[in-house]
PDB file of C-alpha atoms in Angstrom:
ATOM      1  CA  MET T   1      -0.082   0.026   0.030  1.00 52.00           C
ATOM      2  CA  VAL T   2       2.821   2.408   0.918  1.00 46.00           C
ATOM      3  CA  VAL T   3       4.690   1.618  -2.479  1.00 54.00           C
ATOM      4  CA  ARG T   4       1.344   2.238  -4.297  1.00 63.00           C
ATOM      5  CA  ASN T   5       0.692   5.490  -2.754  1.00 71.00           C
ATOM      6  CA  ALA T   6       4.280   6.648  -3.265  1.00 71.00           C
ATOM      7  CA  THR T   7       3.833   5.812  -6.971  1.00 77.00           C
ATOM      8  CA  ALA T   8       0.464   7.741  -7.103  1.00 84.00           C
ATOM      9  CA  ALA T   9       2.261  10.626  -5.373  1.00 82.00           C
ATOM     10  CA  MET T  10       5.074  10.663  -7.914  1.00 83.00           C
ATOM     11  CA  ILE T  11       2.556  10.745 -10.805  1.00 89.00           C
ATOM     12  CA  VAL T  12       0.730  13.630  -9.257  1.00 90.00           C
ATOM     13  CA  ARG T  13       3.938  15.584  -8.756  1.00 88.00           C
ATOM     14  CA  GLU T  14       5.218  15.079 -12.144  1.00 90.00           C
ATOM     15  CA  LEU T  15       1.694  16.177 -13.559  1.00 92.00           C
ATOM     16  CA  LYS T  16       1.762  19.247 -11.409  1.00 93.00           C
ATOM     17  CA  THR T  17       5.414  20.101 -12.340  1.00 91.00           C
ATOM     18  CA  ASN T  18       4.508  19.610 -16.094  1.00 92.00           C
ATOM     19  CA  ALA T  19       1.379  21.406 -15.947  1.00 94.00           C
ATOM     20  CA  LYS T  20       2.636  25.065 -16.955  1.00 95.00           C
ATOM     21  CA  PRO T  21       4.687  23.926 -20.021  1.00 94.00           C
ATOM     22  CA  LEU T  22       1.521  21.736 -20.984  1.00 96.00           C
ATOM     23  CA  LEU T  23      -0.793  24.795 -20.682  1.00 96.00           C
ATOM     24  CA  ILE T  24       1.429  26.826 -22.853  1.00 96.00           C
ATOM     25  CA  TRP T  25       1.795  24.207 -25.504  1.00 96.00           C
ATOM     26  CA  CYS T  26      -1.931  23.531 -25.466  1.00 95.00           C
ATOM     27  CA  VAL T  27      -2.697  27.365 -25.980  1.00 96.00           C
ATOM     28  CA  VAL T  28      -0.157  27.517 -28.910  1.00 95.00           C
ATOM     29  CA  ILE T  29      -1.795  24.557 -30.556  1.00 95.00           C
ATOM     30  CA  VAL T  30      -5.221  25.694 -30.070  1.00 94.00           C
ATOM     31  CA  LEU T  31      -4.335  29.143 -31.602  1.00 94.00           C
ATOM     32  CA  PHE T  32      -2.396  27.540 -34.404  1.00 93.00           C
ATOM     33  CA  ASN T  33      -5.292  25.269 -35.307  1.00 90.00           C
ATOM     34  CA  VAL T  34      -8.028  27.880 -35.013  1.00 88.00           C
ATOM     35  CA  ALA T  35      -6.051  30.250 -37.216  1.00 88.00           C
ATOM     36  CA  GLY T  36      -4.841  27.698 -39.668  1.00 86.00           C
ATOM     37  CA  VAL T  37      -8.082  25.872 -40.114  1.00 80.00           C
ATOM     38  CA  MET T  38     -10.217  29.154 -40.510  1.00 78.00           C
ATOM     39  CA  LYS T  39      -7.775  30.315 -43.146  1.00 82.00           C
ATOM     40  CA  PHE T  40      -8.676  27.519 -45.199  1.00 81.00           C
ATOM     41  CA  GLU T  41     -12.063  29.361 -45.876  1.00 76.00           C
ATOM     42  CA  GLY T  42     -10.213  31.911 -47.657  1.00 73.00           C
ATOM     43  CA  ILE T  43      -8.354  29.244 -49.827  1.00 74.00           C
ATOM     44  CA  ALA T  44     -11.478  27.432 -50.572  1.00 68.00           C
ATOM     45  CA  ALA T  45     -13.457  30.549 -51.588  1.00 67.00           C
ATOM     46  CA  GLY T  46     -10.730  31.415 -54.250  1.00 66.00           C
ATOM     47  CA  ASP T  47      -9.787  29.592 -57.402  1.00 63.00           C
ATOM     48  CA  ALA T  48      -8.714  25.980 -56.744  1.00 65.00           C
ATOM     49  CA  GLU T  49      -6.770  25.659 -59.855  1.00 71.00           C
ATOM     50  CA  ALA T  50      -4.976  28.921 -59.174  1.00 70.00           C
ATOM     51  CA  VAL T  51      -3.904  27.476 -55.699  1.00 69.00           C
ATOM     52  CA  ARG T  52      -2.555  24.187 -57.463  1.00 73.00           C
ATOM     53  CA  GLN T  53      -0.609  26.049 -60.063  1.00 75.00           C
ATOM     54  CA  LEU T  54       0.803  28.331 -57.404  1.00 70.00           C
ATOM     55  CA  THR T  55       2.030  25.286 -55.488  1.00 73.00           C
ATOM     56  CA  VAL T  56       3.407  23.717 -58.587  1.00 71.00           C
ATOM     57  CA  ALA T  57       5.533  26.902 -59.269  1.00 74.00           C
ATOM     58  CA  PHE T  58       7.513  26.501 -56.052  1.00 74.00           C
ATOM     59  CA  PRO T  59      10.651  24.680 -56.377  1.00 79.00           C
ATOM     60  CA  LYS T  60      10.656  21.061 -55.150  1.00 79.00           C
ATOM     61  CA  VAL T  61      12.952  21.556 -52.413  1.00 83.00           C
ATOM     62  CA  ALA T  62      10.905  24.554 -51.158  1.00 82.00           C
ATOM     63  CA  LEU T  63       7.688  22.383 -51.045  1.00 81.00           C
ATOM     64  CA  ALA T  64       9.590  19.620 -49.364  1.00 84.00           C
ATOM     65  CA  VAL T  65      10.960  22.118 -46.571  1.00 86.00           C
ATOM     66  CA  MET T  66       7.440  23.482 -46.112  1.00 84.00           C
ATOM     67  CA  GLY T  67       5.800  19.977 -46.080  1.00 83.00           C
ATOM     68  CA  ILE T  68       3.651  20.697 -49.011  1.00 83.00           C
ATOM     69  CA  SER T  69       5.236  17.941 -51.390  1.00 81.00           C
ATOM     70  CA  ASP T  70       2.610  15.854 -53.245  1.00 78.00           C
ATOM     71  CA  LEU T  71      -0.364  17.697 -51.431  1.00 83.00           C
ATOM     72  CA  ASP T  72      -3.279  19.423 -53.052  1.00 81.00           C
ATOM     73  CA  MET T  73      -3.722  22.678 -50.839  1.00 81.00           C
ATOM     74  CA  SER T  74      -6.988  23.433 -52.487  1.00 79.00           C
ATOM     75  CA  THR T  75      -8.577  20.582 -50.511  1.00 85.00           C
ATOM     76  CA  PHE T  76      -9.075  20.425 -46.761  1.00 87.00           C
ATOM     77  CA  ALA T  77      -7.411  17.095 -46.412  1.00 89.00           C
ATOM     78  CA  GLY T  78      -4.231  18.304 -48.132  1.00 89.00           C
ATOM     79  CA  TYR T  79      -4.429  21.719 -46.443  1.00 89.00           C
ATOM     80  CA  TYR T  80      -4.748  20.169 -42.999  1.00 92.00           C
ATOM     81  CA  ALA T  81      -2.012  17.781 -43.702  1.00 92.00           C
ATOM     82  CA  VAL T  82       0.366  20.702 -44.091  1.00 91.00           C
ATOM     83  CA  LEU T  83      -0.932  22.159 -40.828  1.00 92.00           C
ATOM     84  CA  GLU T  84      -0.349  18.725 -38.944  1.00 93.00           C
ATOM     85  CA  PHE T  85       3.284  18.648 -40.419  1.00 94.00           C
ATOM     86  CA  TYR T  86       4.147  21.704 -38.321  1.00 94.00           C
ATOM     87  CA  VAL T  87       2.019  20.556 -35.296  1.00 95.00           C
ATOM     88  CA  GLY T  88       4.077  17.203 -35.617  1.00 95.00           C
ATOM     89  CA  ILE T  89       7.303  18.988 -35.349  1.00 96.00           C
ATOM     90  CA  MET T  90       6.021  20.923 -32.201  1.00 96.00           C
ATOM     91  CA  ALA T  91       4.719  17.582 -30.900  1.00 97.00           C
ATOM     92  CA  ALA T  92       8.036  15.798 -31.393  1.00 97.00           C
ATOM     93  CA  VAL T  93      10.035  18.657 -29.517  1.00 96.00           C
ATOM     94  CA  TYR T  94       7.529  18.271 -26.774  1.00 97.00           C
ATOM     95  CA  ALA T  95       7.685  14.674 -26.507  1.00 97.00           C
ATOM     96  CA  VAL T  96      11.463  14.938 -26.135  1.00 96.00           C
ATOM     97  CA  SER T  97      11.064  17.388 -23.486  1.00 95.00           C
ATOM     98  CA  LEU T  98       8.683  15.187 -21.513  1.00 95.00           C
ATOM     99  CA  ALA T  99      10.952  12.149 -21.845  1.00 94.00           C
ATOM    100  CA  ARG T 100      14.006  14.092 -20.930  1.00 93.00           C
ATOM    101  CA  ASN T 101      12.256  15.463 -17.704  1.00 91.00           C
ATOM    102  CA  ALA T 102      11.013  12.142 -16.851  1.00 90.00           C
ATOM    103  CA  VAL T 103      14.503  10.507 -16.806  1.00 89.00           C
ATOM    104  CA  SER T 104      16.793  13.394 -15.803  1.00 85.00           C
ATOM    105  CA  ARG T 105      14.871  15.849 -13.876  1.00 80.00           C
ATOM    106  CA  GLU T 106      16.045  14.679 -10.476  1.00 71.00           C
ATOM    107  CA  MET T 107      19.703  14.854 -11.645  1.00 71.00           C
ATOM    108  CA  THR T 108      19.404  18.317 -13.296  1.00 66.00           C
ATOM    109  CA  ASP T 109      17.501  19.712 -10.111  1.00 60.00           C
ATOM    110  CA  GLY T 110      19.630  18.149  -7.669  1.00 56.00           C
ATOM    111  CA  THR T 111      16.711  16.284  -5.890  1.00 56.00           C
ATOM    112  CA  TYR T 112      17.561  12.764  -6.753  1.00 57.00           C
ATOM    113  CA  GLU T 113      18.858  12.110  -3.158  1.00 52.00           C
ATOM    114  CA  PHE T 114      15.509  12.995  -1.776  1.00 54.00           C
ATOM    115  CA  LEU T 115      13.522  10.755  -4.192  1.00 56.00           C
ATOM    116  CA  PHE T 116      15.684   7.695  -4.414  1.00 57.00           C
ATOM    117  CA  VAL T 117      15.766   7.152  -0.669  1.00 56.00           C
ATOM    118  CA  ARG T 118      12.031   6.441  -0.769  1.00 61.00           C
ATOM    119  CA  PRO T 119      11.018   2.777  -0.355  1.00 64.00           C
ATOM    120  CA  VAL T 120      10.439   2.315  -4.037  1.00 74.00           C
ATOM    121  CA  THR T 121      12.637   0.690  -6.760  1.00 80.00           C
ATOM    122  CA  ARG T 122      14.195   2.713  -9.574  1.00 80.00           C
ATOM    123  CA  ALA T 123      11.967   0.906 -12.076  1.00 84.00           C
ATOM    124  CA  ARG T 124       8.785   1.995 -10.394  1.00 86.00           C
ATOM    125  CA  ILE T 125      10.029   5.449 -10.224  1.00 85.00           C
ATOM    126  CA  LEU T 126      10.701   5.652 -13.815  1.00 89.00           C
ATOM    127  CA  THR T 127       7.447   3.959 -14.427  1.00 91.00           C
ATOM    128  CA  ALA T 128       5.484   6.634 -12.562  1.00 90.00           C
ATOM    129  CA  LYS T 129       7.425   9.480 -14.297  1.00 92.00           C
ATOM    130  CA  LEU T 130       6.814   7.915 -17.675  1.00 94.00           C
ATOM    131  CA  LEU T 131       3.128   7.480 -17.048  1.00 95.00           C
ATOM    132  CA  ALA T 132       2.826  11.094 -16.018  1.00 95.00           C
ATOM    133  CA  ALA T 133       4.580  11.938 -19.392  1.00 95.00           C
ATOM    134  CA  LEU T 134       2.155   9.663 -21.383  1.00 96.00           C
ATOM    135  CA  ILE T 135      -0.749  11.366 -19.655  1.00 97.00           C
ATOM    136  CA  ASP T 136       0.522  14.772 -20.698  1.00 97.00           C
ATOM    137  CA  ALA T 137       1.259  13.546 -24.352  1.00 97.00           C
ATOM    138  CA  ILE T 138      -2.293  12.171 -24.505  1.00 97.00           C
ATOM    139  CA  ILE T 139      -3.585  15.594 -23.342  1.00 97.00           C
ATOM    140  CA  PHE T 140      -1.449  17.266 -25.933  1.00 97.00           C
ATOM    141  CA  ALA T 141      -2.958  15.105 -28.841  1.00 97.00           C
ATOM    142  CA  ALA T 142      -6.502  15.411 -27.433  1.00 97.00           C
ATOM    143  CA  VAL T 143      -6.284  19.257 -27.421  1.00 97.00           C
ATOM    144  CA  ASN T 144      -5.065  19.118 -31.032  1.00 96.00           C
ATOM    145  CA  LEU T 145      -7.943  16.818 -32.071  1.00 95.00           C
ATOM    146  CA  VAL T 146     -10.681  18.844 -30.237  1.00 95.00           C
ATOM    147  CA  SER T 147      -9.575  22.255 -31.322  1.00 94.00           C
ATOM    148  CA  SER T 148      -9.513  21.076 -34.998  1.00 93.00           C
ATOM    149  CA  LEU T 149     -12.827  19.373 -34.768  1.00 92.00           C
ATOM    150  CA  LEU T 150     -14.560  22.431 -33.184  1.00 90.00           C
ATOM    151  CA  CYS T 151     -13.438  24.498 -36.113  1.00 86.00           C
ATOM    152  CA  LEU T 152     -15.285  22.335 -38.713  1.00 84.00           C
ATOM    153  CA  PRO T 153     -18.830  23.787 -38.240  1.00 80.00           C
ATOM    154  CA  MET T 154     -17.333  27.200 -38.618  1.00 78.00           C
ATOM    155  CA  LEU T 155     -16.098  26.571 -42.220  1.00 76.00           C
ATOM    156  CA  GLY T 156     -19.483  25.601 -43.718  1.00 68.00           C
ATOM    157  CA  ASP T 157     -19.578  25.415 -47.456  1.00 65.00           C
ATOM    158  CA  ALA T 158     -15.550  25.697 -47.571  1.00 66.00           C
ATOM    159  CA  LEU T 159     -15.418  22.045 -46.851  1.00 70.00           C
ATOM    160  CA  GLY T 160     -17.041  21.382 -50.338  1.00 61.00           C
ATOM    161  CA  GLY T 161     -20.453  20.534 -49.203  1.00 49.00           C
ATOM    162  CA  GLY T 162     -23.629  22.233 -50.345  1.00 46.00           C
ATOM    163  CA  ASP T 163     -26.789  22.009 -48.647  1.00 49.00           C
ATOM    164  CA  GLY T 164     -28.197  19.188 -46.601  1.00 48.00           C
ATOM    165  CA  VAL T 165     -26.525  15.778 -46.951  1.00 46.00           C
ATOM    166  CA  GLY T 166     -23.578  17.207 -49.047  1.00 58.00           C
ATOM    167  CA  ALA T 167     -22.390  19.477 -46.142  1.00 60.00           C
ATOM    168  CA  SER T 168     -22.987  16.893 -43.556  1.00 72.00           C
ATOM    169  CA  ALA T 169     -20.870  14.378 -45.618  1.00 73.00           C
ATOM    170  CA  ALA T 170     -18.171  16.812 -46.149  1.00 75.00           C
ATOM    171  CA  GLU T 171     -17.812  17.679 -42.597  1.00 76.00           C
ATOM    172  CA  SER T 172     -17.806  14.093 -41.627  1.00 82.00           C
ATOM    173  CA  GLY T 173     -15.055  13.385 -44.127  1.00 85.00           C
ATOM    174  CA  ALA T 174     -12.893  16.226 -42.723  1.00 87.00           C
ATOM    175  CA  ALA T 175     -13.538  14.898 -39.289  1.00 90.00           C
ATOM    176  CA  THR T 176     -12.299  11.483 -40.324  1.00 93.00           C
ATOM    177  CA  VAL T 177      -9.137  13.126 -41.685  1.00 93.00           C
ATOM    178  CA  ILE T 178      -8.577  14.958 -38.413  1.00 94.00           C
ATOM    179  CA  TRP T 179      -8.889  11.780 -36.295  1.00 95.00           C
ATOM    180  CA  ARG T 180      -6.458   9.910 -38.557  1.00 96.00           C
ATOM    181  CA  PHE T 181      -3.801  12.719 -38.004  1.00 96.00           C
ATOM    182  CA  CYS T 182      -4.457  12.767 -34.530  1.00 95.00           C
ATOM    183  CA  VAL T 183      -3.494   9.014 -34.252  1.00 96.00           C
ATOM    184  CA  TRP T 184      -0.398   9.739 -36.339  1.00 97.00           C
ATOM    185  CA  LEU T 185       0.567  12.575 -34.044  1.00 96.00           C
ATOM    186  CA  PHE T 186       0.384  10.471 -30.959  1.00 97.00           C
ATOM    187  CA  ALA T 187       2.285   7.648 -32.391  1.00 97.00           C
ATOM    188  CA  LEU T 188       4.945  10.340 -33.552  1.00 97.00           C
ATOM    189  CA  MET T 189       5.141  11.421 -29.943  1.00 97.00           C
ATOM    190  CA  LEU T 190       5.712   7.976 -28.602  1.00 97.00           C
ATOM    191  CA  VAL T 191       8.622   7.302 -31.080  1.00 98.00           C
ATOM    192  CA  PHE T 192      10.497  10.480 -30.184  1.00 97.00           C
ATOM    193  CA  ALA T 193       9.669  10.079 -26.400  1.00 97.00           C
ATOM    194  CA  ALA T 194      11.205   6.629 -26.517  1.00 97.00           C
ATOM    195  CA  ILE T 195      14.382   7.801 -28.329  1.00 97.00           C
ATOM    196  CA  ALA T 196      14.807  10.672 -25.919  1.00 95.00           C
ATOM    197  CA  ALA T 197      14.121   8.500 -22.851  1.00 95.00           C
ATOM    198  CA  CYS T 198      16.830   6.104 -23.998  1.00 95.00           C
ATOM    199  CA  ALA T 199      19.432   8.725 -24.776  1.00 94.00           C
ATOM    200  CA  CYS T 200      18.787  10.423 -21.542  1.00 91.00           C
ATOM    201  CA  ALA T 201      19.106   7.288 -19.478  1.00 90.00           C
ATOM    202  CA  VAL T 202      22.205   6.028 -21.423  1.00 91.00           C
ATOM    203  CA  CYS T 203      24.127   9.234 -21.319  1.00 88.00           C
ATOM    204  CA  ALA T 204      25.955  10.147 -18.055  1.00 80.00           C
ATOM    205  CA  ARG T 205      25.344  13.783 -18.483  1.00 81.00           C
ATOM    206  CA  PRO T 206      21.564  14.829 -18.805  1.00 77.00           C
ATOM    207  CA  ASP T 207      22.399  17.753 -21.167  1.00 84.00           C
ATOM    208  CA  ARG T 208      23.955  15.189 -23.658  1.00 89.00           C
ATOM    209  CA  GLY T 209      20.909  12.968 -23.608  1.00 87.00           C
ATOM    210  CA  ALA T 210      18.663  15.952 -24.092  1.00 88.00           C
ATOM    211  CA  ALA T 211      20.871  17.182 -27.116  1.00 93.00           C
ATOM    212  CA  ILE T 212      20.599  13.645 -28.719  1.00 94.00           C
ATOM    213  CA  GLY T 213      16.795  13.749 -28.255  1.00 93.00           C
ATOM    214  CA  ASN T 214      16.581  17.235 -30.044  1.00 94.00           C
ATOM    215  CA  ALA T 215      19.009  16.015 -32.617  1.00 96.00           C
ATOM    216  CA  SER T 216      16.800  13.267 -33.550  1.00 96.00           C
ATOM    217  CA  VAL T 217      14.014  15.631 -34.308  1.00 96.00           C
ATOM    218  CA  VAL T 218      16.342  17.650 -36.516  1.00 96.00           C
ATOM    219  CA  VAL T 219      17.618  14.602 -38.398  1.00 96.00           C
ATOM    220  CA  ALA T 220      14.107  13.354 -38.802  1.00 96.00           C
ATOM    221  CA  TYR T 221      12.995  16.593 -40.250  1.00 95.00           C
ATOM    222  CA  GLY T 222      15.894  16.800 -42.664  1.00 94.00           C
ATOM    223  CA  ALA T 223      15.457  13.139 -43.693  1.00 94.00           C
ATOM    224  CA  GLY T 224      11.761  13.814 -44.291  1.00 92.00           C
ATOM    225  CA  VAL T 225      12.691  16.841 -46.460  1.00 92.00           C
ATOM    226  CA  VAL T 226      15.125  14.529 -48.712  1.00 91.00           C
ATOM    227  CA  TYR T 227      12.410  11.898 -48.914  1.00 91.00           C
ATOM    228  CA  ASP T 228       9.822  14.328 -50.196  1.00 89.00           C
ATOM    229  CA  MET T 229      12.165  15.791 -52.808  1.00 86.00           C
ATOM    230  CA  PHE T 230      12.525  12.461 -54.538  1.00 81.00           C
ATOM    231  CA  ALA T 231       9.782  11.938 -57.258  1.00 67.00           C
ATOM    232  CA  ASP T 232      10.539   8.213 -56.856  1.00 71.00           C
ATOM    233  CA  HIS T 233      10.030   7.785 -53.275  1.00 67.00           C
ATOM    234  CA  ASP T 234      11.266   4.174 -53.506  1.00 70.00           C
ATOM    235  CA  ALA T 235      14.755   5.587 -54.208  1.00 66.00           C
ATOM    236  CA  ALA T 236      14.730   7.423 -50.871  1.00 79.00           C
ATOM    237  CA  LEU T 237      13.820   4.540 -48.707  1.00 88.00           C
ATOM    238  CA  VAL T 238      16.859   5.181 -46.406  1.00 90.00           C
ATOM    239  CA  ALA T 239      15.689   8.747 -45.784  1.00 91.00           C
ATOM    240  CA  ARG T 240      12.286   7.489 -44.893  1.00 92.00           C
ATOM    241  CA  VAL T 241      13.662   4.986 -42.337  1.00 94.00           C
ATOM    242  CA  LEU T 242      15.558   7.939 -40.841  1.00 94.00           C
ATOM    243  CA  SER T 243      12.388  10.071 -40.602  1.00 95.00           C
ATOM    244  CA  PRO T 244       9.542   9.036 -38.248  1.00 95.00           C
ATOM    245  CA  PHE T 245       7.645  11.940 -39.818  1.00 95.00           C
ATOM    246  CA  ARG T 246       7.329   9.966 -42.932  1.00 93.00           C
ATOM    247  CA  TYR T 247       6.737   6.446 -41.437  1.00 95.00           C
ATOM    248  CA  ALA T 248       3.142   7.216 -42.577  1.00 93.00           C
ATOM    249  CA  THR T 249       2.987   9.780 -45.368  1.00 92.00           C
ATOM    250  CA  PRO T 250       0.267  12.402 -45.525  1.00 92.00           C
ATOM    251  CA  ASP T 251      -1.548  10.830 -48.533  1.00 91.00           C
ATOM    252  CA  GLU T 252      -1.386   7.368 -46.570  1.00 93.00           C
ATOM    253  CA  ILE T 253      -2.932   9.040 -43.400  1.00 94.00           C
ATOM    254  CA  ILE T 254      -5.517  10.886 -45.494  1.00 93.00           C
ATOM    255  CA  HIS T 255      -6.770   7.430 -47.022  1.00 92.00           C
ATOM    256  CA  GLY T 256      -6.342   5.636 -43.726  1.00 91.00           C
ATOM    257  CA  THR T 257      -3.454   3.211 -44.842  1.00 91.00           C
ATOM    258  CA  ALA T 258      -0.030   2.735 -43.261  1.00 88.00           C
ATOM    259  CA  PRO T 259       2.914   0.500 -44.367  1.00 91.00           C
ATOM    260  CA  ILE T 260       2.903  -2.467 -42.050  1.00 95.00           C
ATOM    261  CA  ALA T 261       6.754  -2.459 -42.015  1.00 94.00           C
ATOM    262  CA  PHE T 262       6.939   1.125 -40.859  1.00 95.00           C
ATOM    263  CA  VAL T 263       4.227   0.564 -38.234  1.00 95.00           C
ATOM    264  CA  ALA T 264       6.360  -2.430 -36.879  1.00 97.00           C
ATOM    265  CA  LEU T 265       9.512  -0.364 -36.931  1.00 97.00           C
ATOM    266  CA  SER T 266       7.716   2.448 -34.821  1.00 96.00           C
ATOM    267  CA  ALA T 267       6.570  -0.098 -32.350  1.00 97.00           C
ATOM    268  CA  LEU T 268      10.211  -1.526 -32.273  1.00 97.00           C
ATOM    269  CA  ILE T 269      11.693   1.658 -31.609  1.00 97.00           C
ATOM    270  CA  VAL T 270       9.240   2.516 -28.778  1.00 97.00           C
ATOM    271  CA  ALA T 271       9.865  -0.953 -27.246  1.00 97.00           C
ATOM    272  CA  VAL T 272      13.679  -0.955 -27.494  1.00 97.00           C
ATOM    273  CA  GLY T 273      13.866   2.550 -26.468  1.00 96.00           C
ATOM    274  CA  ILE T 274      11.723   2.179 -23.399  1.00 96.00           C
ATOM    275  CA  VAL T 275      13.366  -1.244 -22.345  1.00 96.00           C
ATOM    276  CA  THR T 276      16.817   0.302 -22.776  1.00 96.00           C
ATOM    277  CA  ALA T 277      15.896   3.363 -20.647  1.00 94.00           C
ATOM    278  CA  PHE T 278      14.823   1.190 -17.758  1.00 94.00           C
ATOM    279  CA  VAL T 279      17.845  -0.984 -17.949  1.00 93.00           C
ATOM    280  CA  ALA T 280      20.197   2.126 -18.139  1.00 91.00           C
ATOM    281  CA  PHE T 281      18.150   4.064 -15.508  1.00 87.00           C
ATOM    282  CA  ASP T 282      18.610   1.221 -13.099  1.00 83.00           C
ATOM    283  CA  ARG T 283      22.309   0.949 -13.454  1.00 81.00           C
ATOM    284  CA  ARG T 284      23.244   4.650 -13.900  1.00 75.00           C
ATOM    285  CA  ASP T 285      25.169   6.826 -11.642  1.00 67.00           C
ATOM    286  CA  LEU T 286      22.916   9.531 -10.430  1.00 60.00           C
ATOM    287  CA  ALA T 287      25.621  12.103  -9.408  1.00 56.00           C
ATOM    288  CA  VAL T 288      26.417  14.271 -12.323  1.00 52.00           C
ATOM    289  CA  ARG T 289      30.193  14.482 -12.824  1.00 50.00           C
TER     290      ARG T 289
END
């Protein structure tokens, strides 16, 4: 009972500590989604063919950097895919931060002596801290989902529906796209959190682990840009493997499909990363040198 209460207390403490950053992130995501989704109304009211031609006029590298490659910005699905590309980058950075704090906060704050003399194992401590991080990640994804869904009724005919059944069907289709990207976003957070947790647990110095976690986001973004630049995506398979952002492409997410190989790779990264984090965390020297 004492151990169970201690675990619950650690989860609550972590949630309270993470509350302010989470609130800031949620406000940013809500404002970004509301402004972004509502801007689609202006695009939909214009000439769809002009939007397509303007997109084609950009260099391929520019489209890849902006996450617009192979997407039709005149449709809600294509436009929302671009929005979620940027939200995905923010989600990856936040996931790395959550994992870093879960593994290394006591070392950076100098409070590890207080925590680790409690009658609980290191594995249980890390479990409680990672569970708190998981709850925060779920809240982040849920805020992104709800804020996007709440914008749909305000778009009206911009979604492509007319009167009656047409408008209802268009809104339902847009909601399905939003749900699918929410699932992708949460999976993305799990992958980067696992990478960061592993790095922070293995590295002797917390700042090095955090640097590796943040570097993984930069490398994944760069590899994703390289992958998008190739017209023949099969020729850029290595770049796709290096970029969790492209384990499921926007087109695959829109149509509700995902390559089994990359789904399995995501699960493998999460499993190996978390297991390695637990093993390394149990053996690490808590004193920063």
